mmCIF file of C-alpha atoms and ligand atoms in Angstrom:
data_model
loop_
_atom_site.group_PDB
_atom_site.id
_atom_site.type_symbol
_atom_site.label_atom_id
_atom_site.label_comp_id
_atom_site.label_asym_id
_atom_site.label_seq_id
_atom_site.Cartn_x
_atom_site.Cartn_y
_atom_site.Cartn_z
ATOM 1 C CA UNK A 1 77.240 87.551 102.361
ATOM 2 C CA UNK A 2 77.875 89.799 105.340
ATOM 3 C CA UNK A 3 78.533 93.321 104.834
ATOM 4 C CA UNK A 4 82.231 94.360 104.927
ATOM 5 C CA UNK A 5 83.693 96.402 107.471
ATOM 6 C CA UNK A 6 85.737 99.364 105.510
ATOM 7 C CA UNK A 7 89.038 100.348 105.713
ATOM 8 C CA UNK A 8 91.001 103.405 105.684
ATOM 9 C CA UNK A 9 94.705 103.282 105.995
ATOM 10 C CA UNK A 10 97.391 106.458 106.163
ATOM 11 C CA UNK A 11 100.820 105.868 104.308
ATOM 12 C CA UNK A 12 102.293 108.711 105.418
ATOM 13 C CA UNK A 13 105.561 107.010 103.482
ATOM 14 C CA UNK A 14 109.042 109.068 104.023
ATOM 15 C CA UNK A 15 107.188 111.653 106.441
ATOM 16 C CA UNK A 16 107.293 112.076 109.856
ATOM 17 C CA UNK A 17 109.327 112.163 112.977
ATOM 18 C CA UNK A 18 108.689 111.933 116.586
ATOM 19 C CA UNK A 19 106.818 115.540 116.282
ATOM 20 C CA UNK A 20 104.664 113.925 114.660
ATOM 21 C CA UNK A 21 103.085 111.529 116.740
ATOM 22 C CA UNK A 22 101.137 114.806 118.228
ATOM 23 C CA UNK A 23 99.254 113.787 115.145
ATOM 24 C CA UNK A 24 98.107 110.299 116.199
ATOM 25 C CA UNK A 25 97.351 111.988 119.726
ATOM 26 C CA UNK A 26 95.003 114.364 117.989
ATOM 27 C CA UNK A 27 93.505 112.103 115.917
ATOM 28 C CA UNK A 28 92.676 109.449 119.213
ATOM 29 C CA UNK A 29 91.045 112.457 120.899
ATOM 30 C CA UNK A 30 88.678 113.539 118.148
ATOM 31 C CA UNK A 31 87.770 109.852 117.758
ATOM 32 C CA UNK A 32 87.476 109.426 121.443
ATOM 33 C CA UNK A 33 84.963 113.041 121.048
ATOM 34 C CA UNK A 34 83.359 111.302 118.146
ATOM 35 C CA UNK A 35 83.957 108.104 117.078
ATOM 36 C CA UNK A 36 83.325 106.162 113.490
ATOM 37 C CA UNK A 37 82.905 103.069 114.550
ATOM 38 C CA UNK A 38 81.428 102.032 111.157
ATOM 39 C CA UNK A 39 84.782 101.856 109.392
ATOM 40 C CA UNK A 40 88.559 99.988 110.794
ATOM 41 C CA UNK A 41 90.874 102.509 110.772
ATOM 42 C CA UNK A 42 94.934 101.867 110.204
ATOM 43 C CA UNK A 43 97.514 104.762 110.191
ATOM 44 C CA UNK A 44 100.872 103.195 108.484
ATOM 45 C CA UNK A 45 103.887 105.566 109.788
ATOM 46 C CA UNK A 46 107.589 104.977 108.990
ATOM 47 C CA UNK A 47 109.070 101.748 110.598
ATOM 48 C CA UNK A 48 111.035 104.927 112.766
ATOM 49 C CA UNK A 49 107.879 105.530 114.369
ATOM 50 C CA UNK A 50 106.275 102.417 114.742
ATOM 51 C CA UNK A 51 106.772 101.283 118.140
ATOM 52 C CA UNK A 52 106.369 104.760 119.732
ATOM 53 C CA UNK A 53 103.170 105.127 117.225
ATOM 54 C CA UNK A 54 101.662 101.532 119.339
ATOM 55 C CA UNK A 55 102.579 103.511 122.451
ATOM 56 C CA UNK A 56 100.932 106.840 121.235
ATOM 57 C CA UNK A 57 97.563 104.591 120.808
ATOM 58 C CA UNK A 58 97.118 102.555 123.163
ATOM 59 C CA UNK A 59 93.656 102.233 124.044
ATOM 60 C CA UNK A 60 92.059 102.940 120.646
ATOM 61 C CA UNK A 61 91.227 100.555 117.625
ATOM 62 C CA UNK A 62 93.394 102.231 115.483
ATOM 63 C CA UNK A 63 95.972 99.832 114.032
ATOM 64 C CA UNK A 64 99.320 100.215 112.754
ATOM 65 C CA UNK A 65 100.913 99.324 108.936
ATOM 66 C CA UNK A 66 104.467 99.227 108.167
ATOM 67 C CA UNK A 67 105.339 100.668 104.411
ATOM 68 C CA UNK A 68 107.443 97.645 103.350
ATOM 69 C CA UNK A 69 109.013 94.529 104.075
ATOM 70 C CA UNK A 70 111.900 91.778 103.297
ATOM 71 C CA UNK A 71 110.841 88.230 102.190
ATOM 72 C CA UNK A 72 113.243 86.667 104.674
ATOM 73 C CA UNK A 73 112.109 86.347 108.625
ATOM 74 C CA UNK A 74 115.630 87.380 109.299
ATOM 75 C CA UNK A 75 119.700 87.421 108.105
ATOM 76 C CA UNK A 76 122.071 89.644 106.231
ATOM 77 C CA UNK A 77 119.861 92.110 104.738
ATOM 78 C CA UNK A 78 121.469 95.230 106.055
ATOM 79 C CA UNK A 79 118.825 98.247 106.417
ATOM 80 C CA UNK A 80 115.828 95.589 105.404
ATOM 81 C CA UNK A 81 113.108 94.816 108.027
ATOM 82 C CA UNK A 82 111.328 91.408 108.302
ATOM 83 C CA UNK A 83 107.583 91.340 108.438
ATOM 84 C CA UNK A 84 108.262 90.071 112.109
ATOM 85 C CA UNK A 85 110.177 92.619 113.105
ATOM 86 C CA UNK A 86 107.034 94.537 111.877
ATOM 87 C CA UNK A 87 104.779 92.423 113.670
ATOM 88 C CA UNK A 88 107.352 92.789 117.036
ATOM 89 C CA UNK A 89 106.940 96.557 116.968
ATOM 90 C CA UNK A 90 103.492 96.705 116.946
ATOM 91 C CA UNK A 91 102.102 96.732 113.075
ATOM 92 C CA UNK A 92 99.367 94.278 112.038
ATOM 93 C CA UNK A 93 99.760 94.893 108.594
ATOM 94 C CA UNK A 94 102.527 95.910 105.946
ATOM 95 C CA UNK A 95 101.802 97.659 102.763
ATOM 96 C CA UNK A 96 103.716 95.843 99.838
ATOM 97 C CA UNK A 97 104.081 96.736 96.089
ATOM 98 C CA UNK A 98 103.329 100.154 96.220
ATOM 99 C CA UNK A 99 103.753 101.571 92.927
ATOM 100 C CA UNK A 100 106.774 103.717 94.656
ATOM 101 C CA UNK A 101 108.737 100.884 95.769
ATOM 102 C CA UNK A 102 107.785 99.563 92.238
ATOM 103 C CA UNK A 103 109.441 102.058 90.559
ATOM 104 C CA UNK A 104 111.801 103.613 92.982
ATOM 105 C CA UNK A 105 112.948 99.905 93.740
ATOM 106 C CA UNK A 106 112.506 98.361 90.904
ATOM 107 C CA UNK A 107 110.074 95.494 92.584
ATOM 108 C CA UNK A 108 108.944 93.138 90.376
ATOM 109 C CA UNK A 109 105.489 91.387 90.741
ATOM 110 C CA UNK A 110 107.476 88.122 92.130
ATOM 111 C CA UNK A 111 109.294 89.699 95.191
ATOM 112 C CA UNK A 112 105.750 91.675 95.791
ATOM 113 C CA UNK A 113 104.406 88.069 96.207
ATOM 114 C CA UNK A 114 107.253 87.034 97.810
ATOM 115 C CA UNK A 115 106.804 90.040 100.276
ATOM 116 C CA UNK A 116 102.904 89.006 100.842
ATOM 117 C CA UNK A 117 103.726 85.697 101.766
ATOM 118 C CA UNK A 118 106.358 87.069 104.418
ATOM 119 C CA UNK A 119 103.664 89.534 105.915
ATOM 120 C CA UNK A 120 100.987 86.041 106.501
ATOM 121 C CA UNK A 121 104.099 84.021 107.935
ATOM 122 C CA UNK A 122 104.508 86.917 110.592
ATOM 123 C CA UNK A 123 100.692 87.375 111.116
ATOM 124 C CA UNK A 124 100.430 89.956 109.243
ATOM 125 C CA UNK A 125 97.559 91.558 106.885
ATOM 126 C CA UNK A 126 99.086 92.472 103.096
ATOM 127 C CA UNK A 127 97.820 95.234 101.783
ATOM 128 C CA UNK A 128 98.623 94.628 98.635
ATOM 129 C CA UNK A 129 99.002 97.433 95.743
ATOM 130 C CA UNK A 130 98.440 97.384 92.091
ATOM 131 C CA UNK A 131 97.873 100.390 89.671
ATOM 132 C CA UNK A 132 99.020 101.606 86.029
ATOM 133 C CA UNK A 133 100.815 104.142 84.813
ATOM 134 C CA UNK A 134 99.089 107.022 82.613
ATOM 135 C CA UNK A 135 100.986 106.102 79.983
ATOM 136 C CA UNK A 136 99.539 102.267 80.211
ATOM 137 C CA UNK A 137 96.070 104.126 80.510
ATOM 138 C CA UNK A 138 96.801 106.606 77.710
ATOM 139 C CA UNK A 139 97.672 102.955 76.047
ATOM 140 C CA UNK A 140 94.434 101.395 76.687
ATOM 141 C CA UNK A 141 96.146 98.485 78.569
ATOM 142 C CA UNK A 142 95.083 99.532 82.214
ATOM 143 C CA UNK A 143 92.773 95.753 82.481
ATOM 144 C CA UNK A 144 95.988 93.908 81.067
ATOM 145 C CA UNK A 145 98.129 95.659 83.547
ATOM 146 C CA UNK A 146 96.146 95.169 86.627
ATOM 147 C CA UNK A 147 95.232 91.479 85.479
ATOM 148 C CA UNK A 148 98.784 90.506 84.856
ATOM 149 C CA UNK A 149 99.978 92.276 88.489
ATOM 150 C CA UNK A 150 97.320 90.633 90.454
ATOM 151 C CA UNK A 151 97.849 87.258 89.129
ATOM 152 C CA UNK A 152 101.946 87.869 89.752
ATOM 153 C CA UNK A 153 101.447 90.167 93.177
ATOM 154 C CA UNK A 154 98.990 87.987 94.934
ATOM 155 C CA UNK A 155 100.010 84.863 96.988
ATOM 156 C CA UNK A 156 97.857 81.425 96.056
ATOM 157 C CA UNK A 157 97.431 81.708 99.923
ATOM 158 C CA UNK A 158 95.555 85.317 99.930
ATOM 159 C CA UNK A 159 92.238 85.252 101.678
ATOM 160 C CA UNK A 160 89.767 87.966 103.271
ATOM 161 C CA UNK A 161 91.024 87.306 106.383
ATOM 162 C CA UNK A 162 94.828 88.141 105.743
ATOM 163 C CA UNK A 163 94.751 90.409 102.390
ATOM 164 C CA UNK A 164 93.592 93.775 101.611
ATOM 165 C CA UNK A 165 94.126 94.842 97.743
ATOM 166 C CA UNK A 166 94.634 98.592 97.107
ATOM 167 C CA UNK A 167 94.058 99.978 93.343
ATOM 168 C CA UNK A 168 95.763 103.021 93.416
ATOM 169 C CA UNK A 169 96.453 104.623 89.793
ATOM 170 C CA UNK A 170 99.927 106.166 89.491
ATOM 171 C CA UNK A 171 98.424 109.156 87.596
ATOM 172 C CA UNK A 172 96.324 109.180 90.770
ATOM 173 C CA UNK A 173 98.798 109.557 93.467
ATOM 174 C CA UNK A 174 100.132 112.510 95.280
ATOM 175 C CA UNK A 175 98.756 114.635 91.761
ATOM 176 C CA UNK A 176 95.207 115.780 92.744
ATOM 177 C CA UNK A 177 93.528 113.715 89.531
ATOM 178 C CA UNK A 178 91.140 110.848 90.397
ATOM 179 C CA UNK A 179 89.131 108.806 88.288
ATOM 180 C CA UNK A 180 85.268 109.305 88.107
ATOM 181 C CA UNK A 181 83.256 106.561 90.540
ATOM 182 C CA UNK A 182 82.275 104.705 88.004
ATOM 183 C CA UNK A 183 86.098 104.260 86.788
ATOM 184 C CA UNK A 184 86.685 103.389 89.935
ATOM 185 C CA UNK A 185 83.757 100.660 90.218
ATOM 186 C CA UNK A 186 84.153 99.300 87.025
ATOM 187 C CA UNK A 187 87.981 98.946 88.045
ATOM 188 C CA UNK A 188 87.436 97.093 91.444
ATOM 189 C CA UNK A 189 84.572 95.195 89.807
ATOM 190 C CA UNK A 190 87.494 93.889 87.079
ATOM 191 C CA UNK A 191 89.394 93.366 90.484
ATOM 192 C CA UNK A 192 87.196 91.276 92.165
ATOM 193 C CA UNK A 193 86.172 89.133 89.445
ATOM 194 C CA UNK A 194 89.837 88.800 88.524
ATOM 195 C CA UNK A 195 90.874 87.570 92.498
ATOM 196 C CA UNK A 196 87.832 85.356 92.337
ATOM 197 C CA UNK A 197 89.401 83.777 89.077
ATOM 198 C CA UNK A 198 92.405 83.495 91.114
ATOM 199 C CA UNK A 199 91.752 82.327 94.582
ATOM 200 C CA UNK A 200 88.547 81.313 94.200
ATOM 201 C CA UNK A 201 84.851 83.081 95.416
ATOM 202 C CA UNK A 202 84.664 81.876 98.304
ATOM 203 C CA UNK A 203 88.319 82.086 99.191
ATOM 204 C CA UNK A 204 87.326 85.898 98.259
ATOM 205 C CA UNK A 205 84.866 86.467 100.837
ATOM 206 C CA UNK A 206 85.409 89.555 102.768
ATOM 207 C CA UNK A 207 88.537 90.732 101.201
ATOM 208 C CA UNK A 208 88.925 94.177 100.279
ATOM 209 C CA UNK A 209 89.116 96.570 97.864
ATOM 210 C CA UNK A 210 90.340 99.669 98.511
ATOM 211 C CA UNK A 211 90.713 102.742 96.589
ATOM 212 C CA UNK A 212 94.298 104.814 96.600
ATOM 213 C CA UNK A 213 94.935 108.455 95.030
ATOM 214 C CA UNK A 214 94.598 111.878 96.009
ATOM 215 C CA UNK A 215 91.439 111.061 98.540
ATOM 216 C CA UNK A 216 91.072 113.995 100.454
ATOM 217 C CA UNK A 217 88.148 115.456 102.969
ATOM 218 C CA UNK A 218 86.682 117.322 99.637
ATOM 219 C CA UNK A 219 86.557 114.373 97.501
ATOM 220 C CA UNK A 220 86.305 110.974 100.032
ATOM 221 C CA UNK A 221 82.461 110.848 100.364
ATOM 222 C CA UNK A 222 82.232 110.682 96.033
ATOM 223 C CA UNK A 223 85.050 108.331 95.890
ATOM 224 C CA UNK A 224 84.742 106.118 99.226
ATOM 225 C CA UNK A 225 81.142 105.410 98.377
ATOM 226 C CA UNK A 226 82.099 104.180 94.559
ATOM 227 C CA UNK A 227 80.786 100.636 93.727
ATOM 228 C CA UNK A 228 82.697 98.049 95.083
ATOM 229 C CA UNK A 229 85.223 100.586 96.881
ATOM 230 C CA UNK A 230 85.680 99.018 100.905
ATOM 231 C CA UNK A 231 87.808 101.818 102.013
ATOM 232 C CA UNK A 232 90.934 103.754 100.971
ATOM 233 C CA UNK A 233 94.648 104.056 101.395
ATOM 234 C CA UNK A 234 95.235 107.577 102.028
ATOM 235 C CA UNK A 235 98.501 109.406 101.436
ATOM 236 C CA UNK A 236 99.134 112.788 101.730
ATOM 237 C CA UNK A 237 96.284 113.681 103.358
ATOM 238 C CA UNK A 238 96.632 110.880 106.200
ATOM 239 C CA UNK A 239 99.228 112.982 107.531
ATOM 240 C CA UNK A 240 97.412 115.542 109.716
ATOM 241 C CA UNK A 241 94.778 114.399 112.007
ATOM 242 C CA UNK A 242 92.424 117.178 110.821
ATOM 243 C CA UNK A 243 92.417 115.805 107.061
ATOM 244 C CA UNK A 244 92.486 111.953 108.057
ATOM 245 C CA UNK A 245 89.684 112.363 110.415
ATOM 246 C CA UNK A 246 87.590 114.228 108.062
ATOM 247 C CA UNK A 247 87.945 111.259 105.627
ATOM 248 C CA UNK A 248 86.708 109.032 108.111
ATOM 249 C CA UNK A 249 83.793 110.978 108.866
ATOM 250 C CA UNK A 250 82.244 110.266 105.412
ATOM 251 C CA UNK A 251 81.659 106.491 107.004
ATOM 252 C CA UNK A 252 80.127 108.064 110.052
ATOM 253 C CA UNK A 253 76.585 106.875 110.294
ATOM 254 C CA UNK A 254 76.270 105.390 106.892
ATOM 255 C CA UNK A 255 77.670 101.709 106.367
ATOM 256 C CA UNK A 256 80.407 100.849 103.966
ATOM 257 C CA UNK A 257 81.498 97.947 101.567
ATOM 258 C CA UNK A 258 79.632 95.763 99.363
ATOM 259 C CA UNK A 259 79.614 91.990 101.040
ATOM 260 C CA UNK A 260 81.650 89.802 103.187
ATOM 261 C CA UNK A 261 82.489 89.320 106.915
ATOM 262 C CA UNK A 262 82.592 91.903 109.511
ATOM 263 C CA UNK A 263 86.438 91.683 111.044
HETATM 264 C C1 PEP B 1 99.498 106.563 98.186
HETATM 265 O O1 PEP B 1 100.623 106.823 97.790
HETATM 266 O O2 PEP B 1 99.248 105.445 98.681
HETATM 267 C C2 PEP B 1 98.482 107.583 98.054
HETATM 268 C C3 PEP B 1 97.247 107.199 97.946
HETATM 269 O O3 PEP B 1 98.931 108.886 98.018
HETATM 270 P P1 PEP B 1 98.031 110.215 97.881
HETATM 271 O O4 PEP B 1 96.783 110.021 98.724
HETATM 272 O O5 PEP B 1 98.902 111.307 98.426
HETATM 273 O O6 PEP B 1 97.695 110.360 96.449
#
């Protein structure tokens, strides 16, 4: 198997306005000063933002993510966006069942599958989020959870060429606590061997694995570099250019991922 290409991806979720694309400009000129080629780089702004975001980098690799999506291509869905009007502004990828549309939006594991099947209609990539609660850790049911929201989450039709999974622990998020590497590997090992279950191992090749929850510039080269880990989703600290870029760094010179195809 090839080596995977990592990938780190900003949800700057409800943040930002058009200020804030000075962010993205930063962030193309230090990679233009130094680049990282070694890792894919994605920066998922509000849908607000997205088509001035494109505009803001053209003429870098850095690709766009929208936060969300509706099922539907189109129709009376007022306030929703479809995956292709995603696509039309400029995103190749949407992030879908993120554990705060799970909870603020009650999304169920169906409409999250429903949503990842919308995003490879419009030629999108899913990045697709699971994760459990503390309490469901404090429970000792974190393997049940994650088994049961993969296998609910994750279109039949999920492959390493249109799918990105992102374990990101609630207790994780936004709250400074991560688990130790070795959580995390034995986590996306349970992952992997779960979507391989699923889809198939071959159908697996290439896709991955990302890690989600309070990465930061202090802690990314301990957690990025966790067994079986292909990259992060980034929140908080995806939302200056100083902070991303610093995460990225950690790839700089040293290659990431486990195995599969370089994209
Ligand atoms: C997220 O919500 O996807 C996330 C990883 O947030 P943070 O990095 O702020 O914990």
């Amino acid at each position: 198997m090839a080596r995977k290409r990592p990938l780190v991806a900003g949800n700057w979720k409800m943040n930002g306005l058009g200020a804030s694309l000075a962010e993205l400009k930063a962030l193309k000129q230090r990679l233009e000063k130094t680049p990282v080629p070694e890792a894919e780089i994605m920066v998922c702004p509000p849908a607000t933002l997205l088509a001035q975001a494109r505009w803001a980098l053209t003429g870098t690799d850095i690709l766009l993510g929208a936060q969300d999506c509706h099922p539907l291509p189109s129709g009376a869905h007022t306030g929703d966006l479809s995956a292709e009007m995603l696509a039309d502004a400029g995103a190749s990828a949407v992030i879908v069942g993120h554990s705060e549309r799970r909870s603020d939006h009650g999304e169920t594991d169906a409409l999250v599958n429903a949503k990842g099947k919308a995003a490879f209609r419009a030629g999108l990539t899913a990045i697709i989020c699971v994760g459990e609660t503390e309490k469901q850790r404090g429970d000792g049911e974190t393997l049940d959870i994650i088994r049961h929201q993969l296998a609910g989450s994750v279109p039949k039709e999920a492959r390493g060429s249109n799918t990105v999974i992102a374990y990101e622990p609630v207790w994780a998020i936004g709250s400074g606590v991560t688990p130790t590497p070795a959580d995390i590997g034995e986590l996306h090992g349970f992952i992997r061997g779960e979507l391989g279950r699923l889809l198939g191992k071959a159908e697996i090749d290439g896709l991955r694995v990302l890690y989600g929850g309070s990465v930061n510039p202090g802690n990314a080269s301990e957690l990025l570099f966790a067994p079986d880990v292909d990259g992060a989703l980034v929140g908080g600290a995806s939302l200056t250019a100083r902070d991303f870029y610093a995460i990225l760094g950690v790839y700089a010179g040293r290659a990431g991922g486990s195995s599969g195809p370089k994209r």
